[in-house]
Coordinates of C-alpha atoms in Angstrom, one line a residue:
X1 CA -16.8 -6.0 29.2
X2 CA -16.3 -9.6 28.3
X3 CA -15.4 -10.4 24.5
X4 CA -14.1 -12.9 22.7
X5 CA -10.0 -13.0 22.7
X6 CA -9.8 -12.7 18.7
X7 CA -11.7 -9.3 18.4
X8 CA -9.1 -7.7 20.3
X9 CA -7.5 -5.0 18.8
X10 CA -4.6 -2.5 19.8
X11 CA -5.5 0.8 21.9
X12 CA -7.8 -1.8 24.0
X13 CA -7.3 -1.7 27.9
X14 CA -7.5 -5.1 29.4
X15 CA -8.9 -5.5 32.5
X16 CA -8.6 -9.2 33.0
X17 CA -7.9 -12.3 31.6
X18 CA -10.4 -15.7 31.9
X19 CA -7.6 -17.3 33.7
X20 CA -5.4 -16.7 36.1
X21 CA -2.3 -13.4 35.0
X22 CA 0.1 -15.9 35.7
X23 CA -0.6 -18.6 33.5
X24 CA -0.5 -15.9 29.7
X25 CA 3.3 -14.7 29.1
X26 CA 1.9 -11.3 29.3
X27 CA 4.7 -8.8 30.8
X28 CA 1.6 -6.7 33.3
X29 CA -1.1 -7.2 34.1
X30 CA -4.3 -5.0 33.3
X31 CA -2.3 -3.2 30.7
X32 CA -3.2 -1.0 27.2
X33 CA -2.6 -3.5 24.6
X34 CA 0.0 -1.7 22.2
X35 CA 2.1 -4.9 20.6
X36 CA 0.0 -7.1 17.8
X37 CA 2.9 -9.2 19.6
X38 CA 1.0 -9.4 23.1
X39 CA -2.1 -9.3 21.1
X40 CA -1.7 -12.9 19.2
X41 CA -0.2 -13.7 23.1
X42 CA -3.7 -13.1 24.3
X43 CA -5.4 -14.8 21.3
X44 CA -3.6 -18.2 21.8
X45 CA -3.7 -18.4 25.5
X46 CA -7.6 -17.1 26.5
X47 CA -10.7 -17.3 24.8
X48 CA -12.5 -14.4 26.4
X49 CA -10.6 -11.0 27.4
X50 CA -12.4 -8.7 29.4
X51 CA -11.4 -4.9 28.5
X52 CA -12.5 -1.7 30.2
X53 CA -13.9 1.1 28.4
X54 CA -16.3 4.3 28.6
X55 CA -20.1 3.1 29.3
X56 CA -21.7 4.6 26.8
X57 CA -19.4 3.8 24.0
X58 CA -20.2 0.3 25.2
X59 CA -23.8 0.9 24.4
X60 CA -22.9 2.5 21.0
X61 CA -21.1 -0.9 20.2
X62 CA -22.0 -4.1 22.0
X63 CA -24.6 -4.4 19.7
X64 CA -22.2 -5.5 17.1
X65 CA -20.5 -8.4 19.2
X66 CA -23.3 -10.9 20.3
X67 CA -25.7 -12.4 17.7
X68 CA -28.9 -10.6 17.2
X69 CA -32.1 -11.6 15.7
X70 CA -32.3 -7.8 14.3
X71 CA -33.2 -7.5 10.6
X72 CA -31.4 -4.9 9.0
X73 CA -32.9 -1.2 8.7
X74 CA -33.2 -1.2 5.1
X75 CA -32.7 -5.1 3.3
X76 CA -30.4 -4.8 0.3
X77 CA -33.2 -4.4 -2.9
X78 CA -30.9 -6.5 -5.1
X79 CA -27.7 -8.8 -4.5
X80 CA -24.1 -7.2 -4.9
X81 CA -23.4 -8.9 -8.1
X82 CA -26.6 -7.9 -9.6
X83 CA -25.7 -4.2 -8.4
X84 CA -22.1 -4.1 -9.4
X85 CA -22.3 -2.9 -13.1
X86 CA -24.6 0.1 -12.5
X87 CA -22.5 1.1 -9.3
X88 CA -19.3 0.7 -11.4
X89 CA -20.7 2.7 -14.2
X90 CA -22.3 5.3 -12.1
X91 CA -18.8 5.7 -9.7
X92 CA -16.8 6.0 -13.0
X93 CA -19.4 8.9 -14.3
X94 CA -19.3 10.6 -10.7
X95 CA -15.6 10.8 -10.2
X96 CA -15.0 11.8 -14.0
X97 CA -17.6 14.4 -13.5
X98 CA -16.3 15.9 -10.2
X99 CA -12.4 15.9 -11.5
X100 CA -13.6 18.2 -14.5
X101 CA -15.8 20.2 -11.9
X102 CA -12.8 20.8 -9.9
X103 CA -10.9 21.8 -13.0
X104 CA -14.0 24.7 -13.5
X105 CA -13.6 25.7 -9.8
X106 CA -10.1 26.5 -10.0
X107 CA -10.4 28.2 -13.0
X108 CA -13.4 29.9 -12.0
X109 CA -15.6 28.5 -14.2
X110 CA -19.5 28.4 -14.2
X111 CA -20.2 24.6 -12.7
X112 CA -22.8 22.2 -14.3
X113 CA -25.1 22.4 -11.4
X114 CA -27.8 20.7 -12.6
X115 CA -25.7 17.6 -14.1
X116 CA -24.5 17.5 -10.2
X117 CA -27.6 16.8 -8.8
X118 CA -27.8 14.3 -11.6
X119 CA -25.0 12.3 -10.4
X120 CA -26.6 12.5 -7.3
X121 CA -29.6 11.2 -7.8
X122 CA -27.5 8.0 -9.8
X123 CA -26.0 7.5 -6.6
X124 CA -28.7 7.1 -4.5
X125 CA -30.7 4.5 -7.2
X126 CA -27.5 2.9 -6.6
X127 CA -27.5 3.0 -2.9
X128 CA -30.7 2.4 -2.1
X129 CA -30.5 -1.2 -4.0
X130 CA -27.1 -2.5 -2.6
X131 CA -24.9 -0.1 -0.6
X132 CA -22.3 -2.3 -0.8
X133 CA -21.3 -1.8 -4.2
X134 CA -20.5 1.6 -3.8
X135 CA -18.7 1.5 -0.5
X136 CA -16.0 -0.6 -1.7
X137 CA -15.7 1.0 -5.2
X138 CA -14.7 4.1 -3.0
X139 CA -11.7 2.2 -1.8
X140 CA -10.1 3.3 -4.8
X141 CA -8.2 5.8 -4.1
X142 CA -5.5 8.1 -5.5
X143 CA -3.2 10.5 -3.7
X144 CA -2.7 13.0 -6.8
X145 CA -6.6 13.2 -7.0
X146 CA -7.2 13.4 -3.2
X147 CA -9.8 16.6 -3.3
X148 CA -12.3 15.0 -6.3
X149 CA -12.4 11.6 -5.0
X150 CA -12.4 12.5 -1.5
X151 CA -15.8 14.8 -2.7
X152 CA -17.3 11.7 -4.4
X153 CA -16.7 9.8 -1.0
X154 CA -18.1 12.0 1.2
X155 CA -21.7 12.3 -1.0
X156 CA -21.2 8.0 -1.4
X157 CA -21.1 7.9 2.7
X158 CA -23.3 10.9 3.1
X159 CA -26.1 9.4 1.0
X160 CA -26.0 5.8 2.4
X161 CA -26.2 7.9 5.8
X162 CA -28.8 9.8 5.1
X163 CA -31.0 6.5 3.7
X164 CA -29.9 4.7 7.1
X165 CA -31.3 7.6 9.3
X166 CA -34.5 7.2 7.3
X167 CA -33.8 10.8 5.6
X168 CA -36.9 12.1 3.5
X169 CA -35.0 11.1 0.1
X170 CA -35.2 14.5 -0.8
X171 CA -33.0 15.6 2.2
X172 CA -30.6 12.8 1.3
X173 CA -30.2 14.2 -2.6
X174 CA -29.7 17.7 -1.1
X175 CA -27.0 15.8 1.7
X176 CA -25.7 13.9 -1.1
X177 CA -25.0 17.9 -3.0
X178 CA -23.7 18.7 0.3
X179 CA -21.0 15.7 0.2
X180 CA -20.0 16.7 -3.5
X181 CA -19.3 20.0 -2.9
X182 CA -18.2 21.0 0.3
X183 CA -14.6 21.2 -0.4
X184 CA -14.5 23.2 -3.9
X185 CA -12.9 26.1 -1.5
X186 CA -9.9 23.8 -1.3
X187 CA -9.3 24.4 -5.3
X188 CA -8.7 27.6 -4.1
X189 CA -5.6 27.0 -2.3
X190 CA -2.1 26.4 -3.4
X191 CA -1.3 22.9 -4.7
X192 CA 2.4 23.3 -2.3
X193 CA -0.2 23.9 0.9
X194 CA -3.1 21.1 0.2
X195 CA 0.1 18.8 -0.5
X196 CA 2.5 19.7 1.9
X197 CA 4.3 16.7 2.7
X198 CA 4.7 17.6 6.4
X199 CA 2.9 19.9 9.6
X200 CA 1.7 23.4 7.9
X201 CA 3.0 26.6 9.8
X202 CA 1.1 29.2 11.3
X203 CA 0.7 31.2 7.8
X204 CA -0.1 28.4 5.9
X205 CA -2.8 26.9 8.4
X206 CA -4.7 30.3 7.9
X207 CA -4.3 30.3 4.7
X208 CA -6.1 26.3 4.6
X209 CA -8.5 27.3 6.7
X210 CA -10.3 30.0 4.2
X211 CA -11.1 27.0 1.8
X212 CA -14.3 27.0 3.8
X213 CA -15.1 30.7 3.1
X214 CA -14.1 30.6 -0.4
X215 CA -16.1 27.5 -1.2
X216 CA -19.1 29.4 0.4
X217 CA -18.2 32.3 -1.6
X218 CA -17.6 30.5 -5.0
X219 CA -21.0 28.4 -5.0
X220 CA -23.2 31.3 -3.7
X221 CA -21.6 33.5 -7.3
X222 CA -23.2 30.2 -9.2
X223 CA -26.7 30.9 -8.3
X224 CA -29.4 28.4 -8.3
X225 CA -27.2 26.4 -5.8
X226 CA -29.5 25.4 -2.6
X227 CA -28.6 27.6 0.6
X228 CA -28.2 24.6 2.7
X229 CA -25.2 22.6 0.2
X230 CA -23.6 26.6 0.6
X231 CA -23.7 26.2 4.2
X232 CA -21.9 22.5 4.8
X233 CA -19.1 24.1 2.8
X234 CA -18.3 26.6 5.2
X235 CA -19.6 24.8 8.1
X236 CA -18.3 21.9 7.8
X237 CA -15.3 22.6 10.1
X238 CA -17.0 24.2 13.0
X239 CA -17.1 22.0 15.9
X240 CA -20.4 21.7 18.6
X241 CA -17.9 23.1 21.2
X242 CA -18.0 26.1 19.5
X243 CA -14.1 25.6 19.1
X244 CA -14.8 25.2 15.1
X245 CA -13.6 27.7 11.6
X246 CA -13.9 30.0 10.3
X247 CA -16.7 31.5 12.5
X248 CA -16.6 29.5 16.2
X249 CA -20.6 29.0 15.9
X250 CA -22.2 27.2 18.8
X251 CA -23.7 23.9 17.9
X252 CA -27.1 25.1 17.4
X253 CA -26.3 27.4 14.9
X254 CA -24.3 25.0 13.3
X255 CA -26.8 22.9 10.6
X256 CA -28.0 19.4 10.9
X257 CA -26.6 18.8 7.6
X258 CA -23.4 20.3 7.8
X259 CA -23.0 18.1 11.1
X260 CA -23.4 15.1 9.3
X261 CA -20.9 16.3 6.5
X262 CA -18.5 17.2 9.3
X263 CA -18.3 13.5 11.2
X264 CA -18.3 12.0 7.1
X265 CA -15.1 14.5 5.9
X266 CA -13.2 13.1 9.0
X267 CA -13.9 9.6 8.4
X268 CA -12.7 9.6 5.0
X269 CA -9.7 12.0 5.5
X270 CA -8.0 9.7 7.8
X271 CA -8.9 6.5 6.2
X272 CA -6.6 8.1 3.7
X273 CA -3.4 8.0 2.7
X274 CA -2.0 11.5 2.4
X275 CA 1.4 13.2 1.8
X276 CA 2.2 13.8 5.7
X277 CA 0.5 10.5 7.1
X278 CA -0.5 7.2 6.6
X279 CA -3.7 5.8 6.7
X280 CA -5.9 4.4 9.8
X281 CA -8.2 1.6 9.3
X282 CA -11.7 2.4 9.8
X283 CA -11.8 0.8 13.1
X284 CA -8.9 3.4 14.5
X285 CA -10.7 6.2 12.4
X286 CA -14.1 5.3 14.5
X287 CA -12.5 5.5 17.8
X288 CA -11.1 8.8 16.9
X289 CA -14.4 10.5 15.4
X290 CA -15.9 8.7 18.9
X291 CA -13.6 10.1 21.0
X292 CA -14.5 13.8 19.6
X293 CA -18.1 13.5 20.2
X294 CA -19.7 16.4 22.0
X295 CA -16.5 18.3 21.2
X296 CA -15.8 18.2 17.5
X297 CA -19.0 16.4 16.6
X298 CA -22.7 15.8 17.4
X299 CA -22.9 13.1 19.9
X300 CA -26.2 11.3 18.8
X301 CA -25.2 11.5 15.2
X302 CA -21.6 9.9 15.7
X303 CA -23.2 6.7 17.1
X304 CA -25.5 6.5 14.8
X305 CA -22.6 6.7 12.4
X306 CA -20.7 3.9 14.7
X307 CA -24.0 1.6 14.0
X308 CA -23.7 2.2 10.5
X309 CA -20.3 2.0 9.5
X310 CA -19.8 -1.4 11.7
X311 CA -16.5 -3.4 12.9
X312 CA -15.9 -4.5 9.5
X313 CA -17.4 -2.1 7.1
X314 CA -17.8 -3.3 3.1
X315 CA -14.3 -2.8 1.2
X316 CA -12.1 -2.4 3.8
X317 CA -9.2 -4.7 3.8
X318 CA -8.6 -7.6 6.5
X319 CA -6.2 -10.3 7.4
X320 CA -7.7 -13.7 8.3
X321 CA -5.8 -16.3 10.8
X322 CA -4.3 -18.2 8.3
X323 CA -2.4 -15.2 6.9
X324 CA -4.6 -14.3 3.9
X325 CA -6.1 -10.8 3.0
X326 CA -9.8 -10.3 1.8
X327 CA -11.7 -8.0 1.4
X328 CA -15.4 -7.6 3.2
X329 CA -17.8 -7.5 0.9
X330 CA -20.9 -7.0 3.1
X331 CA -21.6 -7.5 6.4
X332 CA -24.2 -10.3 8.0
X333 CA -26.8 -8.0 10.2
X334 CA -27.6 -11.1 12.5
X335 CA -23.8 -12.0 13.3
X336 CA -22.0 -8.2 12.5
X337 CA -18.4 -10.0 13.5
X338 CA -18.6 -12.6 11.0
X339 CA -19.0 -10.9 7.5
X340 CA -19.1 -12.1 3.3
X341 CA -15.4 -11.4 2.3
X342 CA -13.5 -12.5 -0.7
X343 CA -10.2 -13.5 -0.4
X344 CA -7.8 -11.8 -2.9
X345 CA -4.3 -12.2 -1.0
X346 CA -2.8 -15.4 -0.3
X347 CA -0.7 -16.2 2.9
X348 CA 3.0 -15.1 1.0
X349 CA 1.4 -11.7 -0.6
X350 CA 0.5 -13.1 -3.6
X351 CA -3.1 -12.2 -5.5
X352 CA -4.7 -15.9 -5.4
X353 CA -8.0 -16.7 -7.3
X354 CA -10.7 -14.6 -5.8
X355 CA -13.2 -16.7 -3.9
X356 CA -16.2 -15.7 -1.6
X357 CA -17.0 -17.2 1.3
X358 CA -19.8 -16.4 4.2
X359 CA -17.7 -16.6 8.0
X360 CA -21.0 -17.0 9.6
X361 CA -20.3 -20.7 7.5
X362 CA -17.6 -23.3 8.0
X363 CA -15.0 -23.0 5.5
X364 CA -11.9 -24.0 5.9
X365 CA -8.5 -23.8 4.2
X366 CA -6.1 -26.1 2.8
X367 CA -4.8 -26.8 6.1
X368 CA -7.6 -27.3 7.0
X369 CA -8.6 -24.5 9.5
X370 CA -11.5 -22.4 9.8
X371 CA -11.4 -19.1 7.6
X372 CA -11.4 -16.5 10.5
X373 CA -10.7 -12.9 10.9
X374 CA -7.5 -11.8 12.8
X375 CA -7.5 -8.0 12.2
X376 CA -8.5 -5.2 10.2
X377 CA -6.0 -4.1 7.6
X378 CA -4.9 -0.6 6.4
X379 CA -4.6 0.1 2.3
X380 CA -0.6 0.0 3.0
X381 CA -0.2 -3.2 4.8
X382 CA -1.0 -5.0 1.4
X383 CA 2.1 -4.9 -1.2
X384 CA -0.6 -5.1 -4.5
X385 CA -2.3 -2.1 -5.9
X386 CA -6.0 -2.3 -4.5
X387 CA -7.7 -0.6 -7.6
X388 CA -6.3 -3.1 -9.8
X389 CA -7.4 -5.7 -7.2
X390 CA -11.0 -4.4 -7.5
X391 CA -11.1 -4.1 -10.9
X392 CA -9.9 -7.5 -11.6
X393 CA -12.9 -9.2 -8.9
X394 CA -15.2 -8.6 -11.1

């Protein structure tokens, strides 16, 4: 498949060049493109790089790298400025609110079900108005409050999910539940296992594993909780190959749901930064979740996932050409690989007065060049603290 050179990106195979092998100082030719070295090579030399890949991930992607004349499935209701406040002030709620939840759960305390579903339904007026707001407000992230803020992801993504599968809204506030509470089982396992800066052994994998029976366990004691929110949190690890804990269930015993949560909860765990690993960027994190479909995951719902989620999806972190950072802001439906960022990073690592600008438009640096993007950034690549970053835009 034929794309332009600077949307190449490491773990590509390249096929062929739009010249002549000889004439790039590449050391082979059609070769798995492993260096960001060979990869600025390739930039500088071709314009167009052809690269091999499966068929029908093709057809789950090539969508996003020509213009389209496609108008988005559901046009933001109000502008991201306009949305901010509310989606700050409803994130801030959530994530106090799940923290103290936890706090009950591992104390085995009765849970304020109702408030839940409250915080829910916040999120979705939020979501259904701008998305984008949310999405990069759950960059955030801690590492000592991994399990509450990765639960407050999960129902962020799992809502705008639901609302881009065109969800009966009343399915997307029970999905949304289903995001918020599908690991409590986890607050159920030792703090030295969940945090365990290195691979578990044998004992202690088992041991992980019966978070999804305990969460089960522990929200089924509340009462009033709906059967299908019980469900994603001790289905949530099975896989469609029947491979899956803690019960190996085939894929159509397996809930629609719980499928959703299950391709969500992977996402955001490795876009994270945890005690044993780094982070990936969400473009690495995509090819993984991609490359599990039909064996971990539901194959139709992780390309509809793909579609949704995008190259550069809003908050995540990217370097442009001249050596800058932004951030993406939101993406541009009719030209996907040319989104609204704000740069926040100047070329020497420096924060720099924040300052939007729209890459489907000309704007150009003090050198004079054309704001482009070079590559998608993970949350470590960038020396500044991103929550301060964030807090500080607006």
């Amino acid at each position: 498949m034929k794309i332009p050179s600077e949307f190449i990106s490491l773990g590509m195979n390249i096929a062929k060049l739009d010249k002549p092998w000889k004439e790039v100082p590449v050391s082979f030719q059609e070769f798995t493109l492993n260096s960001e070295a060979d990869a600025e090579v390739l930039r500088q030399h071709c314009k167009f790089i052809y690269i091999e890949l499966e068929e029908d991930y093709w057809d789950t992607i090539k969508h996003i790298y020509p213009p389209t004349d496609a108008e988005p499935i559901h046009p933001e209701a109000k502008k991201l400025q306009e949305e901010y406040p509310r989606a700050k002030e409803t994130y801030e709620e959530a994530k106090d609110f799940i923290a103290q939840m936890m706090e009950s759960v591992k104390s085995d305390n009765v849970i304020d079900i109702k408030q839940s579903k409250t915080i829910v339904n916040k999120c979705i007026k939020s979501i259904f108005a701008n998305p984008n707001a949310m999405f990069w407000l759950s960059r955030i992230k801690k590492q000592d409050a991994y399990t509450a803020e990765h639960c407050l992801r999960v129902c962020v993504l799992a809502i705008a999910f639901g609302h881009f599968l065109d969800l009966p809204k009343s399915q997307i506030a029970t999905l949304g539940l289903c995001g918020m509470l599908h690991d409590v089982g986890k607050m159920k396992i030792p703090n030295e296992i969940i945090n365990k800066p290195g691979p578990l052994n044998e004992t202690e994998y088992k041991l992980m594993k019966e978070h999804t029976r305990l969460g089960y366990l522990y929200l089924k004691e509340q009462g009033g909780i709906d059967e299908l929110v019980c469900r994603a949190a001790v289905e949530h690890h099975e896989r469609v190959d029947g491979n899956g804990y803690p019960h190996n269930l085939p894929e159509d015993k397996i809930h629609f749901l719980s499928k959703i949560i299950s391709i969500i909860d992977c996402y955001d765990a490795v876009t994270s930064t945890r005690s044993y690993r780094a982070a990936f960027t969400p473009h690495q994190a995509l090819n993984i979740i991609y490359k599990e479909r039909a064996i971990h995951f539901d194959q139709e719902l992780v390309k509809q996932f793909i579609r949704m989620i995008g190259v550069y999806p809003p908050g995540s972190l990217v370097e442009m050409t001249n050596g800058e950072t932004a951030i993406v802001l939101s993406a541009n439906p009719d030209h996907k690989l040319q989104p609204k960022v704000e740069l926040i990073i100047d070329e020497h690592g420096i924060l720099r007065k924040p300052k939007v600008i729209d890459l489907t438009l000309d704007n150009y640096d003090e050198s004079n060049q054309i704001y482009k993007i070079k590559k998608p950034l993970t949350d470590e690549e960038i020396s500044l603290d991103l929550g301060i970053i964030i807090k500080e835009m607006h």
